[in-house]
PDB file of C-alpha atoms in Angstrom:
ATOM      1  CA  MET A   1      36.963  12.803   3.096  1.00  0.00           C
ATOM      2  CA  GLN A   2      35.868  10.239   5.645  1.00  0.00           C
ATOM      3  CA  GLN A   3      32.654  12.118   6.235  1.00  0.00           C
ATOM      4  CA  ALA A   4      31.954  12.266   2.494  1.00  0.00           C
ATOM      5  CA  ASP A   5      32.638   8.537   2.134  1.00  0.00           C
ATOM      6  CA  GLY A   6      30.256   7.838   5.015  1.00  0.00           C
ATOM      7  CA  THR A   7      27.549   9.886   3.330  1.00  0.00           C
ATOM      8  CA  VAL A   8      27.976   7.960   0.089  1.00  0.00           C
ATOM      9  CA  ASP A   9      27.759   4.670   1.974  1.00  0.00           C
ATOM     10  CA  LEU A  10      24.508   5.735   3.640  1.00  0.00           C
ATOM     11  CA  VAL A  11      22.979   6.818   0.347  1.00  0.00           C
ATOM     12  CA  ASP A  12      24.029   3.551  -1.318  1.00  0.00           C
ATOM     13  CA  GLU A  13      22.573   1.532   1.554  1.00  0.00           C
ATOM     14  CA  GLU A  14      19.302   3.444   1.370  1.00  0.00           C
ATOM     15  CA  TYR A  15      18.968   2.685  -2.334  1.00  0.00           C
ATOM     16  CA  VAL A  16      19.803  -0.987  -1.869  1.00  0.00           C
ATOM     17  CA  VAL A  17      17.303  -1.344   0.967  1.00  0.00           C
ATOM     18  CA  GLY A  18      14.674   0.783  -0.770  1.00  0.00           C
ATOM     19  CA  LEU A  19      14.857  -0.947  -4.138  1.00  0.00           C
ATOM     20  CA  SER A  20      14.941  -4.447  -2.684  1.00  0.00           C
ATOM     21  CA  GLY A  21      12.087  -3.592  -0.344  1.00  0.00           C
ATOM     22  CA  ALA A  22      10.036  -2.103  -3.169  1.00  0.00           C
ATOM     23  CA  ALA A  23      10.393  -5.288  -5.222  1.00  0.00           C
ATOM     24  CA  LEU A  24       9.692  -7.547  -2.246  1.00  0.00           C
ATOM     25  CA  PHE A  25       6.558  -5.760  -1.091  1.00  0.00           C
ATOM     26  CA  ALA A  26       5.215  -5.490  -4.650  1.00  0.00           C
ATOM     27  CA  ALA A  27       5.550  -9.272  -4.906  1.00  0.00           C
ATOM     28  CA  LEU A  28       3.869  -9.664  -1.515  1.00  0.00           C
ATOM     29  CA  ALA A  29       0.905  -7.544  -2.613  1.00  0.00           C
ATOM     30  CA  GLY A  30       0.615  -9.688  -5.732  1.00  0.00           C
ATOM     31  CA  ALA A  31       0.591 -12.866  -3.657  1.00  0.00           C
ATOM     32  CA  LEU A  32      -2.025 -11.484  -1.259  1.00  0.00           C
ATOM     33  CA  ALA A  33      -4.213 -10.436  -4.208  1.00  0.00           C
ATOM     34  CA  TYR A  34      -4.817 -14.118  -4.988  1.00  0.00           C
ATOM     35  CA  LEU A  35      -6.772 -14.374  -1.737  1.00  0.00           C
ATOM     36  CA  SER A  36      -9.914 -12.936  -3.316  1.00  0.00           C
ATOM     37  CA  VAL A  37     -13.576 -13.934  -3.116  1.00  0.00           C
ATOM     38  CA  PRO A  38     -16.646 -12.424  -4.812  1.00  0.00           C
ATOM     39  CA  TYR A  39     -18.641 -10.071  -2.615  1.00  0.00           C
ATOM     40  CA  PRO A  40     -22.417 -10.049  -3.214  1.00  0.00           C
ATOM     41  CA  LEU A  41     -22.709  -6.494  -1.859  1.00  0.00           C
ATOM     42  CA  SER A  42     -20.315  -4.991  -4.417  1.00  0.00           C
ATOM     43  CA  PRO A  43     -18.923  -5.419  -7.951  1.00  0.00           C
ATOM     44  CA  ALA A  44     -15.476  -5.517  -6.316  1.00  0.00           C
ATOM     45  CA  PRO A  45     -14.288  -8.666  -4.535  1.00  0.00           C
ATOM     46  CA  VAL A  46     -13.038  -8.960  -0.984  1.00  0.00           C
ATOM     47  CA  THR A  47      -9.273  -9.401  -1.212  1.00  0.00           C
ATOM     48  CA  LEU A  48      -6.126  -9.139   0.888  1.00  0.00           C
ATOM     49  CA  GLN A  49      -4.534  -7.011  -1.832  1.00  0.00           C
ATOM     50  CA  VAL A  50      -4.977  -3.825   0.218  1.00  0.00           C
ATOM     51  CA  LEU A  51      -3.168  -5.443   3.146  1.00  0.00           C
ATOM     52  CA  GLY A  52      -0.062  -5.532   0.975  1.00  0.00           C
ATOM     53  CA  ILE A  53      -0.573  -1.867   0.092  1.00  0.00           C
ATOM     54  CA  PHE A  54      -0.848  -0.984   3.791  1.00  0.00           C
ATOM     55  CA  LEU A  55       2.393  -2.845   4.531  1.00  0.00           C
ATOM     56  CA  MET A  56       4.191  -0.876   1.790  1.00  0.00           C
ATOM     57  CA  GLY A  57       3.321   2.431   3.433  1.00  0.00           C
ATOM     58  CA  VAL A  58       4.154   1.313   6.961  1.00  0.00           C
ATOM     59  CA  PHE A  59       7.429  -0.507   6.308  1.00  0.00           C
ATOM     60  CA  LEU A  60       8.832   1.364   3.288  1.00  0.00           C
ATOM     61  CA  GLY A  61       7.570   4.903   3.842  1.00  0.00           C
ATOM     62  CA  ALA A  62       6.407   7.386   1.227  1.00  0.00           C
ATOM     63  CA  LYS A  63       9.199   7.267  -1.373  1.00  0.00           C
ATOM     64  CA  TRP A  64      10.065   3.579  -1.503  1.00  0.00           C
ATOM     65  CA  GLY A  65       6.561   2.422  -0.662  1.00  0.00           C
ATOM     66  CA  GLY A  66       5.235   4.608  -3.451  1.00  0.00           C
ATOM     67  CA  LEU A  67       7.761   3.052  -5.834  1.00  0.00           C
ATOM     68  CA  SER A  68       6.672  -0.407  -4.706  1.00  0.00           C
ATOM     69  CA  ALA A  69       3.034   0.438  -5.444  1.00  0.00           C
ATOM     70  CA  VAL A  70       3.988   1.782  -8.887  1.00  0.00           C
ATOM     71  CA  LEU A  71       5.938  -1.424  -9.626  1.00  0.00           C
ATOM     72  CA  TYR A  72       2.959  -3.493  -8.546  1.00  0.00           C
ATOM     73  CA  VAL A  73       0.444  -1.631 -10.713  1.00  0.00           C
ATOM     74  CA  LEU A  74       2.848  -1.464 -13.662  1.00  0.00           C
ATOM     75  CA  ALA A  75       3.683  -5.175 -13.541  1.00  0.00           C
ATOM     76  CA  GLY A  76       0.016  -6.116 -13.374  1.00  0.00           C
ATOM     77  CA  SER A  77      -0.908  -3.784 -16.219  1.00  0.00           C
ATOM     78  CA  LEU A  78       1.821  -5.357 -18.383  1.00  0.00           C
ATOM     79  CA  GLY A  79       0.387  -8.824 -17.894  1.00  0.00           C
ATOM     80  CA  ALA A  80       1.714 -10.237 -14.628  1.00  0.00           C
ATOM     81  CA  PRO A  81      -1.260 -12.044 -12.990  1.00  0.00           C
ATOM     82  CA  ILE A  82      -1.010 -10.172  -9.696  1.00  0.00           C
ATOM     83  CA  PHE A  83      -4.249  -8.232  -9.497  1.00  0.00           C
ATOM     84  CA  ALA A  84      -7.223  -9.497  -7.479  1.00  0.00           C
ATOM     85  CA  GLY A  85      -7.867 -13.166  -8.150  1.00  0.00           C
ATOM     86  CA  GLY A  86      -4.938 -13.409 -10.588  1.00  0.00           C
ATOM     87  CA  GLY A  87      -6.235 -10.681 -12.883  1.00  0.00           C
ATOM     88  CA  ALA A  88      -3.878  -8.786 -15.178  1.00  0.00           C
ATOM     89  CA  GLY A  89      -3.669  -6.379 -18.081  1.00  0.00           C
ATOM     90  CA  PHE A  90      -4.170  -2.685 -18.698  1.00  0.00           C
ATOM     91  CA  GLY A  91      -7.856  -3.352 -19.292  1.00  0.00           C
ATOM     92  CA  THR A  92      -8.219  -4.084 -15.582  1.00  0.00           C
ATOM     93  CA  LEU A  93      -7.132  -0.523 -14.834  1.00  0.00           C
ATOM     94  CA  LEU A  94      -9.912   0.737 -17.088  1.00  0.00           C
ATOM     95  CA  GLY A  95     -12.526  -1.615 -15.669  1.00  0.00           C
ATOM     96  CA  VAL A  96     -15.047  -1.220 -12.904  1.00  0.00           C
ATOM     97  CA  THR A  97     -12.493  -1.887 -10.147  1.00  0.00           C
ATOM     98  CA  GLY A  98      -9.588  -0.057 -11.791  1.00  0.00           C
ATOM     99  CA  GLY A  99      -9.946   3.029  -9.637  1.00  0.00           C
ATOM    100  CA  TYR A 100      -8.655   1.128  -6.624  1.00  0.00           C
ATOM    101  CA  LEU A 101      -5.503   0.186  -8.531  1.00  0.00           C
ATOM    102  CA  TRP A 102      -4.854   3.752  -9.743  1.00  0.00           C
ATOM    103  CA  SER A 103      -5.068   4.937  -6.129  1.00  0.00           C
ATOM    104  CA  TYR A 104      -2.407   2.668  -4.664  1.00  0.00           C
ATOM    105  CA  PRO A 105       0.736   4.767  -5.303  1.00  0.00           C
ATOM    106  CA  ILE A 106      -0.997   7.930  -4.047  1.00  0.00           C
ATOM    107  CA  ALA A 107      -2.386   6.169  -0.980  1.00  0.00           C
ATOM    108  CA  VAL A 108       0.991   4.655  -0.086  1.00  0.00           C
ATOM    109  CA  VAL A 109       2.824   7.976  -0.397  1.00  0.00           C
ATOM    110  CA  LEU A 110       0.209   9.610   1.828  1.00  0.00           C
ATOM    111  CA  MET A 111       0.397   6.838   4.419  1.00  0.00           C
ATOM    112  CA  GLY A 112       4.181   6.946   4.580  1.00  0.00           C
ATOM    113  CA  TRP A 113       4.282  10.727   4.807  1.00  0.00           C
ATOM    114  CA  LEU A 114       1.636  10.870   7.554  1.00  0.00           C
ATOM    115  CA  ALA A 115       3.270   8.053   9.513  1.00  0.00           C
ATOM    116  CA  TYR A 116       6.809   9.443   9.454  1.00  0.00           C
ATOM    117  CA  GLY A 117       6.553  13.100   8.474  1.00  0.00           C
ATOM    118  CA  GLY A 118       8.797  12.746   5.437  1.00  0.00           C
ATOM    119  CA  LEU A 119       9.575  10.685   2.360  1.00  0.00           C
ATOM    120  CA  GLY A 120      12.120   8.264   3.817  1.00  0.00           C
ATOM    121  CA  ILE A 121      11.751   4.889   5.483  1.00  0.00           C
ATOM    122  CA  GLY A 122      10.588   5.257   9.074  1.00  0.00           C
ATOM    123  CA  SER A 123      10.536   2.858  11.987  1.00  0.00           C
ATOM    124  CA  PRO A 124       7.028   1.531  12.702  1.00  0.00           C
ATOM    125  CA  GLN A 125       8.230   0.123  16.026  1.00  0.00           C
ATOM    126  CA  GLU A 126       9.179   3.643  17.117  1.00  0.00           C
ATOM    127  CA  THR A 127       5.936   5.214  15.887  1.00  0.00           C
ATOM    128  CA  SER A 128       2.770   5.252  17.977  1.00  0.00           C
ATOM    129  CA  ASP A 129      -0.060   2.918  17.044  1.00  0.00           C
ATOM    130  CA  ALA A 130      -2.417   5.901  16.937  1.00  0.00           C
ATOM    131  CA  ARG A 131      -0.297   7.631  14.288  1.00  0.00           C
ATOM    132  CA  LEU A 132      -0.021   4.469  12.213  1.00  0.00           C
ATOM    133  CA  VAL A 133      -3.767   3.874  12.403  1.00  0.00           C
ATOM    134  CA  ALA A 134      -4.463   7.471  11.358  1.00  0.00           C
ATOM    135  CA  ALA A 135      -2.086   7.122   8.390  1.00  0.00           C
ATOM    136  CA  LEU A 136      -3.668   3.829   7.319  1.00  0.00           C
ATOM    137  CA  ALA A 137      -7.171   5.265   7.683  1.00  0.00           C
ATOM    138  CA  ALA A 138      -6.228   8.219   5.472  1.00  0.00           C
ATOM    139  CA  GLY A 139      -4.816   5.853   2.864  1.00  0.00           C
ATOM    140  CA  THR A 140      -8.017   3.815   3.003  1.00  0.00           C
ATOM    141  CA  LEU A 141     -10.089   6.896   2.242  1.00  0.00           C
ATOM    142  CA  VAL A 142      -7.925   7.661  -0.805  1.00  0.00           C
ATOM    143  CA  ILE A 143      -8.235   4.093  -2.098  1.00  0.00           C
ATOM    144  CA  TYR A 144     -12.000   4.033  -1.760  1.00  0.00           C
ATOM    145  CA  ALA A 145     -12.455   7.541  -3.121  1.00  0.00           C
ATOM    146  CA  PHE A 146     -10.693   6.531  -6.345  1.00  0.00           C
ATOM    147  CA  GLY A 147     -12.393   3.157  -6.478  1.00  0.00           C
ATOM    148  CA  THR A 148     -15.840   4.591  -5.908  1.00  0.00           C
ATOM    149  CA  ALA A 149     -15.348   7.350  -8.489  1.00  0.00           C
ATOM    150  CA  GLN A 150     -14.408   4.943 -11.286  1.00  0.00           C
ATOM    151  CA  MET A 151     -17.169   2.511 -10.324  1.00  0.00           C
ATOM    152  CA  LEU A 152     -19.690   5.356 -10.351  1.00  0.00           C
ATOM    153  CA  VAL A 153     -18.685   6.435 -13.870  1.00  0.00           C
ATOM    154  CA  ILE A 154     -18.445   2.987 -15.462  1.00  0.00           C
ATOM    155  CA  ASN A 155     -21.561   1.486 -13.878  1.00  0.00           C
ATOM    156  CA  GLU A 156     -23.468   4.796 -14.058  1.00  0.00           C
ATOM    157  CA  LEU A 157     -24.476   4.585 -10.421  1.00  0.00           C
ATOM    158  CA  ALA A 158     -26.035   7.250  -8.256  1.00  0.00           C
ATOM    159  CA  LEU A 159     -23.513   8.853  -5.906  1.00  0.00           C
ATOM    160  CA  VAL A 160     -24.970   7.380  -2.711  1.00  0.00           C
ATOM    161  CA  GLU A 161     -25.215   3.912  -4.238  1.00  0.00           C
ATOM    162  CA  ALA A 162     -21.632   4.116  -5.515  1.00  0.00           C
ATOM    163  CA  ILE A 163     -20.357   5.126  -2.071  1.00  0.00           C
ATOM    164  CA  MET A 164     -22.218   2.249  -0.461  1.00  0.00           C
ATOM    165  CA  VAL A 165     -21.174  -0.550  -2.856  1.00  0.00           C
ATOM    166  CA  GLY A 166     -17.733   0.878  -3.629  1.00  0.00           C
ATOM    167  CA  ALA A 167     -16.613   1.846  -0.148  1.00  0.00           C
ATOM    168  CA  VAL A 168     -18.880   1.557   2.897  1.00  0.00           C
ATOM    169  CA  VAL A 169     -19.525  -2.185   2.609  1.00  0.00           C
ATOM    170  CA  PHE A 170     -15.754  -2.782   2.739  1.00  0.00           C
ATOM    171  CA  PHE A 171     -14.967  -0.674   5.799  1.00  0.00           C
ATOM    172  CA  PRO A 172     -15.270  -3.531   8.355  1.00  0.00           C
ATOM    173  CA  ALA A 173     -12.810  -5.610   6.322  1.00  0.00           C
ATOM    174  CA  GLU A 174     -10.412  -2.672   6.023  1.00  0.00           C
ATOM    175  CA  ALA A 175     -10.601  -2.073   9.776  1.00  0.00           C
ATOM    176  CA  ALA A 176      -9.595  -5.708  10.269  1.00  0.00           C
ATOM    177  CA  LYS A 177      -6.653  -5.256   7.869  1.00  0.00           C
ATOM    178  CA  ILE A 178      -5.499  -2.156   9.734  1.00  0.00           C
ATOM    179  CA  ALA A 179      -5.633  -4.130  12.984  1.00  0.00           C
ATOM    180  CA  ALA A 180      -3.615  -6.891  11.305  1.00  0.00           C
ATOM    181  CA  VAL A 181      -0.920  -4.420  10.230  1.00  0.00           C
ATOM    182  CA  ILE A 182      -0.616  -3.083  13.774  1.00  0.00           C
ATOM    183  CA  ALA A 183      -0.366  -6.664  15.068  1.00  0.00           C
ATOM    184  CA  VAL A 184       2.408  -7.385  12.541  1.00  0.00           C
ATOM    185  CA  VAL A 185       4.288  -4.263  13.657  1.00  0.00           C
ATOM    186  CA  GLU A 186       3.983  -5.121  17.334  1.00  0.00           C
ATOM    187  CA  SER A 187       4.981  -8.750  16.790  1.00  0.00           C
ATOM    188  CA  GLY A 188       8.165  -7.819  14.958  1.00  0.00           C
ATOM    189  CA  ALA A 189       7.371 -10.490  12.348  1.00  0.00           C
ATOM    190  CA  VAL A 190       8.495  -8.125   9.563  1.00  0.00           C
ATOM    191  CA  PRO A 191      11.975  -6.582   9.980  1.00  0.00           C
ATOM    192  CA  ASP A 192      12.298  -2.850  10.566  1.00  0.00           C
ATOM    193  CA  TRP A 193      13.614  -1.505   7.220  1.00  0.00           C
ATOM    194  CA  SER A 194      14.496   1.930   8.603  1.00  0.00           C
ATOM    195  CA  PRO A 195      18.116   3.058   9.203  1.00  0.00           C
ATOM    196  CA  THR A 196      17.514   2.610  12.943  1.00  0.00           C
ATOM    197  CA  GLY A 197      16.358  -0.944  12.434  1.00  0.00           C
ATOM    198  CA  ALA A 198      19.329  -1.700  10.177  1.00  0.00           C
ATOM    199  CA  GLU A 199      21.723  -0.444  12.856  1.00  0.00           C
ATOM    200  CA  GLN A 200      20.056  -2.636  15.484  1.00  0.00           C
ATOM    201  CA  ARG A 201      20.260  -5.710  13.229  1.00  0.00           C
ATOM    202  CA  GLY A 202      23.896  -4.924  12.449  1.00  0.00           C
TER     203      GLY A 202
END
């Protein structure tokens, strides 16, 4: 019976940590999305929104990070002003930059799975920088594939032009965001949400 009780406690703790983390990181992504400036090389602005998406994958893993991304997109589509520059509404998802938003849950699940080899919350401090960078790079490709595809269709762009203005021009900024995530991990500024980290804090 003691073993069963311990299992229930662990499951309950995972849900408490996962749900609270999902809400917290969704709010963080919304706050970062306000840091947005027009970009003359693209219809999409330069924003720190994707930094929040990266942090979801790294600190919450595939399952809970994916839930956080879904909460973020859902809240914004229902009217919360948390998209880039304070944008909101389902119309944003159907607009020229909507493809990026649709991609976020998929990108976060992929990043978490590649970083930790499963769906649960992993420990970024115990994962190599190379693996984290690879996971973040893969997530970036998903985000820009979706964003470019929707931009191509809505603006009726040629494929090469769409790839340039929808993805390539943003790659230096995304590389800087990936470097920032690694710096955050190494600094320990964000608590380790994994079971290992919880044990160490306890």
